[in-house]
CSV table of C-alpha atoms and ligand atoms in Angstrom, one decimal:
chain,number,residue,atom,x,y,z
A,234,UNK,CA,127.1,127.2,120.8
A,235,UNK,CA,129.4,124.9,118.8
A,236,UNK,CA,126.9,122.1,118.9
A,237,UNK,CA,124.4,124.6,117.1
A,238,UNK,CA,126.3,125.9,114.2
A,239,UNK,CA,126.2,122.2,112.5
A,240,UNK,CA,122.4,121.3,111.1
A,241,UNK,CA,121.6,117.4,112.4
A,242,UNK,CA,122.0,114.6,109.8
A,243,UNK,CA,118.1,114.3,109.9
A,244,UNK,CA,115.7,116.6,110.9
A,245,UNK,CA,112.0,115.0,111.6
A,246,UNK,CA,109.2,116.8,109.7
A,247,UNK,CA,105.4,115.5,109.9
A,248,UNK,CA,104.4,115.7,106.6
A,249,UNK,CA,106.3,113.0,104.6
A,250,UNK,CA,105.9,112.5,100.8
A,251,UNK,CA,106.4,108.9,100.4
A,252,UNK,CA,107.0,107.8,96.7
A,253,UNK,CA,106.8,104.3,95.4
A,254,UNK,CA,109.0,103.5,92.4
A,255,UNK,CA,107.4,100.1,92.2
A,256,UNK,CA,103.9,102.1,91.7
A,257,UNK,CA,105.8,104.3,88.9
A,258,UNK,CA,106.9,101.4,87.0
A,259,UNK,CA,103.7,99.4,87.2
A,260,UNK,CA,101.8,102.7,85.6
A,261,UNK,CA,104.7,103.0,82.9
A,262,UNK,CA,104.4,99.4,82.3
A,263,UNK,CA,100.4,99.7,81.9
A,264,UNK,CA,101.0,102.3,79.8
A,265,UNK,CA,103.7,100.9,77.6
A,266,UNK,CA,101.6,98.1,77.3
A,267,UNK,CA,98.6,100.3,76.1
A,268,UNK,CA,100.8,101.6,73.1
A,269,UNK,CA,103.4,99.1,72.4
A,270,UNK,CA,104.2,99.9,69.1
A,271,UNK,CA,104.9,103.6,70.0
A,272,UNK,CA,108.3,104.9,71.3
A,273,UNK,CA,107.7,106.6,74.8
A,274,UNK,CA,108.5,109.7,76.0
A,275,UNK,CA,108.1,110.2,79.9
A,276,UNK,CA,107.0,113.8,80.8
A,277,UNK,CA,108.6,114.6,84.1
A,278,UNK,CA,108.4,118.6,83.6
A,279,UNK,CA,107.5,120.5,86.7
A,280,UNK,CA,109.7,118.1,88.9
A,281,UNK,CA,108.1,115.2,87.6
A,282,UNK,CA,104.7,116.8,88.7
A,283,UNK,CA,106.0,117.4,92.1
A,284,UNK,CA,107.8,113.6,92.5
A,285,UNK,CA,111.4,114.8,91.7
A,286,UNK,CA,112.5,114.8,88.4
A,287,UNK,CA,116.1,113.2,88.7
A,288,UNK,CA,114.5,110.2,90.3
A,289,UNK,CA,112.0,110.0,88.3
A,290,UNK,CA,114.4,109.3,85.1
A,291,UNK,CA,116.2,106.8,87.2
A,292,UNK,CA,112.8,105.0,88.0
A,293,UNK,CA,111.3,104.9,84.7
A,294,UNK,CA,114.3,103.1,83.1
A,295,UNK,CA,112.2,102.0,80.3
A,296,UNK,CA,111.4,105.5,78.7
A,297,UNK,CA,112.9,106.3,75.3
A,298,UNK,CA,112.9,109.8,76.4
A,299,UNK,CA,111.8,112.4,78.5
A,300,UNK,CA,109.9,115.6,78.3
A,301,UNK,CA,110.5,119.1,80.7
A,302,UNK,CA,109.0,122.7,80.2
A,303,UNK,CA,112.1,124.5,80.9
A,304,UNK,CA,115.9,124.7,79.9
A,305,UNK,CA,116.9,124.4,83.9
A,306,UNK,CA,114.4,121.4,84.1
A,307,UNK,CA,116.7,119.6,81.0
A,308,UNK,CA,120.2,121.0,82.3
A,309,UNK,CA,119.4,119.6,85.8
A,310,UNK,CA,118.8,116.1,84.5
A,311,UNK,CA,121.6,116.4,82.5
A,312,UNK,CA,124.1,117.5,85.4
A,313,UNK,CA,122.8,114.3,87.5
A,314,UNK,CA,124.0,112.3,84.6
A,315,UNK,CA,120.6,111.3,82.7
A,316,UNK,CA,122.2,110.6,79.3
A,317,UNK,CA,118.3,109.5,77.4
A,318,UNK,CA,117.0,112.2,75.0
A,319,UNK,CA,115.2,115.1,76.7
A,320,UNK,CA,112.8,117.4,75.0
A,321,UNK,CA,112.4,120.8,75.9
A,322,UNK,CA,108.4,120.6,75.2
A,323,UNK,CA,108.4,124.6,74.9
A,324,UNK,CA,111.6,125.0,72.8
A,325,UNK,CA,113.5,128.0,74.0
A,326,UNK,CA,112.9,131.7,74.5
A,327,UNK,CA,116.3,133.0,73.7
A,328,UNK,CA,119.1,132.7,71.4
A,329,UNK,CA,121.2,132.2,75.1
A,330,UNK,CA,118.7,129.2,75.9
A,331,UNK,CA,119.3,127.8,72.4
A,332,UNK,CA,123.4,128.2,73.0
A,333,UNK,CA,122.4,126.3,76.4
A,334,UNK,CA,120.1,123.6,75.0
A,335,UNK,CA,122.5,122.8,72.3
A,336,UNK,CA,125.5,122.5,74.8
A,337,UNK,CA,123.7,120.3,76.9
A,338,UNK,CA,121.8,118.6,74.1
A,339,UNK,CA,118.3,118.6,74.7
A,340,UNK,CA,115.8,118.0,71.7
A,341,UNK,CA,113.9,121.0,71.1
A,342,UNK,CA,110.4,121.9,70.0
A,343,UNK,CA,109.9,124.6,67.5
A,344,UNK,CA,106.2,126.2,67.5
A,345,UNK,CA,106.8,129.4,66.8
A,346,UNK,CA,108.3,132.0,63.8
A,347,UNK,CA,110.7,133.8,66.2
A,348,UNK,CA,112.2,130.2,67.1
A,349,UNK,CA,112.7,129.2,63.4
A,350,UNK,CA,114.6,132.6,63.0
A,351,UNK,CA,116.5,131.6,66.2
A,352,UNK,CA,117.8,128.8,64.6
A,353,UNK,CA,118.4,130.1,61.3
A,354,UNK,CA,120.8,133.2,63.1
A,355,UNK,CA,122.4,130.3,64.8
A,356,UNK,CA,124.4,129.5,61.7
A,357,UNK,CA,126.6,131.9,62.5
A,358,UNK,CA,127.5,131.3,66.1
A,359,UNK,CA,130.9,129.5,65.9
A,360,UNK,CA,131.0,127.7,69.3
A,361,UNK,CA,132.2,124.4,68.5
A,362,UNK,CA,129.6,122.3,70.2
A,363,UNK,CA,126.6,124.5,68.9
A,364,UNK,CA,126.0,122.4,65.2
A,365,UNK,CA,125.8,119.1,66.8
A,366,UNK,CA,122.4,118.0,65.2
A,367,UNK,CA,119.6,117.6,67.3
A,368,UNK,CA,116.0,116.0,67.2
A,369,UNK,CA,113.5,118.9,66.4
A,370,UNK,CA,109.9,118.4,67.1
A,371,UNK,CA,108.0,121.0,64.4
A,372,UNK,CA,104.5,121.7,67.0
A,373,UNK,CA,101.4,122.5,65.1
A,374,UNK,CA,98.3,123.7,66.3
A,375,UNK,CA,95.3,121.4,65.7
A,376,UNK,CA,93.0,123.1,67.7
A,377,UNK,CA,94.5,123.8,71.1
A,378,UNK,CA,95.5,127.1,70.1
A,379,UNK,CA,98.2,127.7,72.5
A,380,UNK,CA,101.3,126.3,71.0
A,381,UNK,CA,102.1,125.7,67.5
A,382,UNK,CA,102.0,126.7,63.5
A,383,UNK,CA,99.0,127.0,61.8
A,384,UNK,CA,98.3,124.2,59.6
A,385,UNK,CA,98.7,126.0,56.4
A,386,UNK,CA,102.4,127.1,57.7
A,387,UNK,CA,103.5,123.3,58.4
A,388,UNK,CA,105.4,122.7,54.8
A,389,UNK,CA,106.9,126.0,54.8
A,390,UNK,CA,108.5,125.5,58.4
A,391,UNK,CA,109.5,122.2,57.6
A,392,UNK,CA,111.4,123.1,54.9
A,393,UNK,CA,113.6,125.6,56.4
A,394,UNK,CA,114.1,123.7,59.3
A,395,UNK,CA,114.9,120.4,57.4
A,396,UNK,CA,118.1,122.4,55.7
A,397,UNK,CA,119.4,123.6,58.9
A,398,UNK,CA,122.7,122.1,60.4
A,399,UNK,CA,121.6,121.7,63.7
A,400,UNK,CA,118.0,119.8,63.1
A,401,UNK,CA,119.7,116.4,62.8
A,402,UNK,CA,116.2,114.5,62.5
A,403,UNK,CA,112.6,116.5,62.2
A,404,UNK,CA,109.7,115.5,63.9
A,405,UNK,CA,106.1,116.6,63.9
A,406,UNK,CA,103.9,116.6,67.1
A,407,UNK,CA,100.7,118.3,68.1
A,408,UNK,CA,98.6,118.6,71.4
A,409,UNK,CA,95.1,117.7,72.5
A,410,UNK,CA,92.7,119.8,74.0
A,411,UNK,CA,90.0,117.4,75.0
A,412,UNK,CA,91.5,114.1,75.1
A,413,UNK,CA,90.6,113.3,79.0
A,414,UNK,CA,86.6,113.3,77.5
A,415,UNK,CA,85.5,110.0,76.7
A,416,UNK,CA,84.5,109.9,73.1
A,417,UNK,CA,85.6,113.3,72.8
A,418,UNK,CA,84.6,114.8,68.9
A,419,UNK,CA,87.0,117.4,69.2
A,420,UNK,CA,90.3,115.0,69.7
A,421,UNK,CA,88.8,113.5,66.5
A,422,UNK,CA,88.7,116.6,64.8
A,423,UNK,CA,92.1,117.5,65.9
A,424,UNK,CA,93.6,114.1,64.8
A,425,UNK,CA,92.0,114.5,60.9
A,426,UNK,CA,93.6,117.8,61.1
A,427,UNK,CA,96.9,116.6,61.8
A,428,UNK,CA,96.8,114.0,59.2
A,429,UNK,CA,95.6,116.2,56.5
A,430,UNK,CA,98.6,118.5,57.3
A,431,UNK,CA,101.1,116.1,57.5
A,432,UNK,CA,99.6,114.3,54.3
A,433,UNK,CA,99.7,117.4,52.3
A,434,UNK,CA,103.2,118.4,53.2
A,435,UNK,CA,105.2,117.5,50.0
A,436,UNK,CA,108.6,117.8,49.6
A,437,UNK,CA,110.3,119.7,46.8
A,438,UNK,CA,113.5,117.9,46.7
A,439,UNK,CA,112.1,114.5,47.0
A,440,UNK,CA,109.5,112.8,45.3
A,441,UNK,CA,108.3,111.1,48.4
A,442,UNK,CA,106.3,113.0,51.5
A,443,UNK,CA,108.3,114.4,53.8
A,444,UNK,CA,106.5,115.2,56.6
A,445,UNK,CA,104.4,112.2,56.4
A,446,UNK,CA,107.7,110.2,56.6
A,447,UNK,CA,108.6,112.2,60.0
A,448,UNK,CA,107.9,110.7,63.4
A,449,UNK,CA,104.9,111.7,64.6
A,450,UNK,CA,103.6,112.3,68.3
A,451,UNK,CA,100.4,113.4,69.4
A,452,UNK,CA,99.0,111.2,72.5
A,453,UNK,CA,99.1,112.3,76.0
A,454,UNK,CA,98.1,109.8,78.9
A,455,UNK,CA,94.3,110.2,77.9
A,456,UNK,CA,94.9,109.4,74.7
A,457,UNK,CA,97.1,106.8,75.2
A,458,UNK,CA,93.9,105.0,77.5
A,459,UNK,CA,91.5,105.5,75.4
A,460,UNK,CA,92.7,106.9,71.5
A,461,UNK,CA,94.7,104.1,69.7
A,462,UNK,CA,94.4,105.8,66.6
A,463,UNK,CA,96.3,108.5,68.1
A,464,UNK,CA,99.4,106.9,69.2
A,465,UNK,CA,101.7,106.5,66.0
A,466,UNK,CA,105.5,106.4,66.4
A,467,UNK,CA,105.4,108.5,69.9
A,468,UNK,CA,103.3,108.9,73.2
A,469,UNK,CA,103.7,111.5,75.7
A,470,UNK,CA,102.5,110.3,79.0
A,471,UNK,CA,102.6,112.6,82.3
A,472,UNK,CA,100.0,112.1,85.0
A,473,UNK,CA,99.1,108.4,84.5
A,474,UNK,CA,102.6,107.8,85.2
A,475,UNK,CA,102.1,109.6,88.5
A,476,UNK,CA,99.1,107.1,89.0
A,477,UNK,CA,96.1,110.0,88.9
A,478,UNK,CA,93.1,109.4,86.3
A,479,UNK,CA,94.0,111.1,83.0
A,480,UNK,CA,89.9,110.5,82.1
A,481,UNK,CA,87.4,112.4,83.6
A,482,UNK,CA,84.7,110.2,85.1
A,483,UNK,CA,87.0,107.4,85.5
A,484,UNK,CA,89.0,106.3,88.6
A,485,UNK,CA,92.7,105.7,88.9
A,486,UNK,CA,91.9,102.2,90.1
A,487,UNK,CA,89.6,101.2,87.8
A,488,UNK,CA,92.0,102.0,85.0
A,489,UNK,CA,94.9,99.8,87.1
A,490,UNK,CA,96.5,102.7,87.6
A,491,UNK,CA,98.5,102.7,91.5
A,492,UNK,CA,99.2,106.0,93.5
A,493,UNK,CA,103.0,107.0,93.6
A,494,UNK,CA,103.1,109.5,96.0
A,495,UNK,CA,101.5,109.1,99.3
A,496,UNK,CA,101.4,112.3,101.2
A,497,UNK,CA,101.0,111.4,104.9
A,498,UNK,CA,101.1,113.4,108.2
A,499,UNK,CA,100.2,112.7,112.0
A,500,UNK,CA,97.7,113.9,114.7
A,501,UNK,CA,99.4,116.8,116.6
A,502,UNK,CA,96.5,117.8,118.9
A,503,UNK,CA,93.1,116.4,119.6
A,504,UNK,CA,90.2,117.9,121.8
A,505,UNK,CA,86.6,117.4,122.4
A,506,UNK,CA,84.3,120.2,121.7
A,507,UNK,CA,80.7,121.0,122.6
A,508,UNK,CA,77.8,121.9,120.2
A,509,UNK,CA,78.0,124.8,118.6
A,510,UNK,CA,81.9,125.7,118.8
A,511,UNK,CA,83.8,127.2,116.0
A,512,UNK,CA,86.4,125.6,114.1
A,513,UNK,CA,89.7,127.5,112.7
A,514,UNK,CA,90.3,130.7,110.7
A,515,UNK,CA,86.9,132.7,110.1
A,516,UNK,CA,85.2,130.4,112.6
A,517,UNK,CA,83.7,129.6,109.1
A,518,UNK,CA,82.7,126.0,110.6
A,519,UNK,CA,80.9,125.1,113.7
A,520,UNK,CA,80.3,121.8,115.3
A,521,UNK,CA,76.8,120.5,115.1
A,522,UNK,CA,76.9,117.9,118.2
A,523,UNK,CA,79.9,117.2,120.5
A,524,UNK,CA,82.5,116.6,118.5
A,525,UNK,CA,86.1,115.2,118.7
A,526,UNK,CA,88.5,117.2,116.4
A,527,UNK,CA,92.2,116.5,115.5
A,528,UNK,CA,94.2,119.2,114.3
A,529,UNK,CA,96.8,117.7,111.4
A,530,UNK,CA,100.1,119.1,110.7
A,531,UNK,CA,100.0,119.6,107.3
A,532,UNK,CA,98.7,122.8,105.7
A,533,UNK,CA,98.9,125.1,102.4
A,534,UNK,CA,102.8,125.8,103.1
A,535,UNK,CA,103.1,122.1,102.9
A,536,UNK,CA,101.1,122.2,99.8
A,537,UNK,CA,97.4,121.3,100.5
A,538,UNK,CA,94.7,123.6,98.4
A,539,UNK,CA,93.3,126.2,100.7
A,540,UNK,CA,90.2,125.7,98.7
A,541,UNK,CA,89.4,122.1,100.3
A,542,UNK,CA,86.0,122.2,101.1
A,543,UNK,CA,84.6,121.4,104.6
A,544,UNK,CA,84.1,117.6,103.9
A,545,UNK,CA,87.1,116.6,102.0
A,546,UNK,CA,87.9,113.3,102.6
A,547,UNK,CA,91.1,112.4,104.9
A,548,UNK,CA,92.6,109.1,106.1
A,549,UNK,CA,92.6,109.0,109.9
A,550,UNK,CA,94.5,105.6,111.0
A,551,UNK,CA,93.5,104.1,107.8
A,552,UNK,CA,89.7,105.2,107.8
A,553,UNK,CA,88.0,108.1,106.1
A,554,UNK,CA,87.0,111.4,108.2
A,555,UNK,CA,86.0,115.0,106.8
A,556,UNK,CA,88.1,118.0,107.0
A,557,UNK,CA,86.3,120.9,108.9
A,558,UNK,CA,87.3,124.4,108.3
A,559,UNK,CA,89.5,126.4,106.3
A,560,UNK,CA,92.9,125.2,105.5
A,561,UNK,CA,95.9,127.2,107.8
A,562,UNK,CA,99.2,127.4,106.6
A,563,UNK,CA,100.5,124.5,108.6
A,564,UNK,CA,97.2,122.5,110.2
A,565,UNK,CA,94.3,120.9,109.0
A,566,UNK,CA,91.5,120.5,111.2
A,567,UNK,CA,89.2,116.9,110.8
A,568,UNK,CA,86.2,115.7,112.5
A,569,UNK,CA,86.7,112.2,113.8
A,570,UNK,CA,84.1,112.4,116.1
A,571,UNK,CA,83.0,109.0,114.5
A,572,UNK,CA,86.2,106.8,114.6
A,573,UNK,CA,87.6,105.5,117.8
A,574,UNK,CA,91.0,104.9,118.6
A,575,UNK,CA,92.4,108.1,117.4
A,576,UNK,CA,95.5,109.4,119.4
A,577,UNK,CA,98.0,112.3,119.5
A,578,UNK,CA,100.3,111.0,117.0
A,579,UNK,CA,97.8,108.9,114.6
A,580,UNK,CA,98.8,108.6,111.0
A,581,UNK,CA,96.9,110.7,108.6
A,582,UNK,CA,97.2,110.4,104.7
A,583,UNK,CA,95.8,113.4,102.9
A,584,UNK,CA,96.2,111.5,99.7
A,585,UNK,CA,97.8,108.4,98.0
A,586,UNK,CA,97.5,105.0,98.9
A,587,UNK,CA,94.0,104.5,100.5
A,588,UNK,CA,92.7,107.9,99.4
A,589,UNK,CA,92.9,108.6,95.4
A,590,UNK,CA,94.2,112.2,95.0
A,591,UNK,CA,91.5,112.8,92.3
A,592,UNK,CA,89.0,112.5,95.2
A,593,UNK,CA,91.0,115.0,97.1
A,594,UNK,CA,91.4,117.5,93.9
A,595,UNK,CA,87.7,117.3,93.5
A,596,UNK,CA,87.2,118.5,96.8
A,597,UNK,CA,89.1,121.7,96.5
A,598,UNK,CA,87.4,122.2,92.8
A,599,UNK,CA,91.0,121.4,90.8
A,600,UNK,CA,92.7,118.6,89.5
A,601,UNK,CA,95.7,116.0,90.7
A,602,UNK,CA,98.1,118.0,88.5
A,603,UNK,CA,98.1,121.1,90.2
A,604,UNK,CA,97.7,119.1,93.8
A,605,UNK,CA,100.8,117.2,92.8
A,606,UNK,CA,102.8,120.4,91.5
A,607,UNK,CA,102.1,122.2,94.8
A,608,UNK,CA,103.8,120.0,97.0
A,609,UNK,CA,106.6,122.3,98.9
A,610,UNK,CA,110.4,122.0,99.8
A,611,UNK,CA,109.1,121.6,103.5
A,612,UNK,CA,107.7,118.0,103.0
A,613,UNK,CA,110.5,115.3,103.4
A,614,UNK,CA,110.6,112.8,100.7
A,615,UNK,CA,111.1,109.1,100.7
A,616,UNK,CA,111.7,106.9,98.0
A,617,UNK,CA,111.1,103.6,98.4
B,279,PLP,C1,102.6,118.3,80.2
B,279,PLP,C2,102.4,117.4,78.4
B,279,PLP,C3,101.8,116.5,78.2
B,279,PLP,C4,101.6,115.2,79.1
B,279,PLP,O1,100.4,115.3,79.5
B,279,PLP,P1,99.5,114.4,80.7
B,279,PLP,O2,98.3,114.8,80.4
B,279,PLP,O3,100.3,114.5,81.9
B,279,PLP,O4,99.7,113.3,80.1
B,279,PLP,C5,102.5,115.4,76.9
B,279,PLP,N1,102.6,116.6,76.2
B,279,PLP,C6,102.9,118.2,76.1
B,279,PLP,C7,103.2,118.6,75.0
B,279,PLP,C8,102.6,118.2,77.4
B,279,PLP,O5,103.0,119.6,77.9
């Protein structure tokens, strides 16, 4: 019994996510070179799009700051010893969160009146670390209609924020809705609205133009690569850092990006099936000839999309083969009739090197962001 009460040091598992630190740094360098004048905020929210936030912060040593979505994500990085600026890109949602954000020295985005009031009220709090000045990003809504102040309120909110003792430096930002579309008219409109709102904001106390002198940030990955006029003082790169294309209709490879995560598994069973035999749940797919079907470990409990359609690409032993039938919780089935040399134990790549995640996402009717974020704890991560 004693031998069973302690966990073994390593439990083998078939589904493995290999994360290439070299590819990470390559993508970072490529994006940095695309916006050489701008400071670089590496967006590592959602556990670095499923890649591991702490590992991302360690790999992306050239980043000037990191962006996360939730307080817990920022605290996790601080506890792991990350000392660079960390921006809470949705700000805080309660005064309890505000106190923790200030204690862990997280920079705040302020996008809503309730957050301004929260900051104003925190004057009264006597926690000694509380009023250590932070960078505060004022977020403006230029058309995304999700977060941010209406443009005609920018001046008023900026004046209220800049006098608060916890606001060490005010910066201004907005977010694009359509930067992934080449030649997007909306991106140009949002840029013009942003510029006019920032320029029209003149300070009472200074002769200069206060908001116009603040650092500005607009560009996500897509805008970094195709709208240089949006680069300004800070760029905010997410998806392209991970090697997926941020631009509709462009492959990651054509942009010079390299896949960071390769999700791989193994063939765990192989069978010869006659014509007309159904495969998988719902018997939704049937062989149209004598077929060899490989059963591969890896299903929606590992993070594969159940929306992957028959015909979705899978690499078996380095060669393309179509997924057939439904994705199960722990397995998929792949038609390997046209491949020789497939055996139980053959390596299977579900996305990554040799199989762009953007193609897999398209076959599931979704985007790479969602596939990456969905990889579950059951998958073993290896950092190379
Ligand atoms: C997620 C996010 C980004 C990064 O977007 P990508 O398309 O992944 O480059 C940038 N800015 C904000 C505010 C975000 O929430």
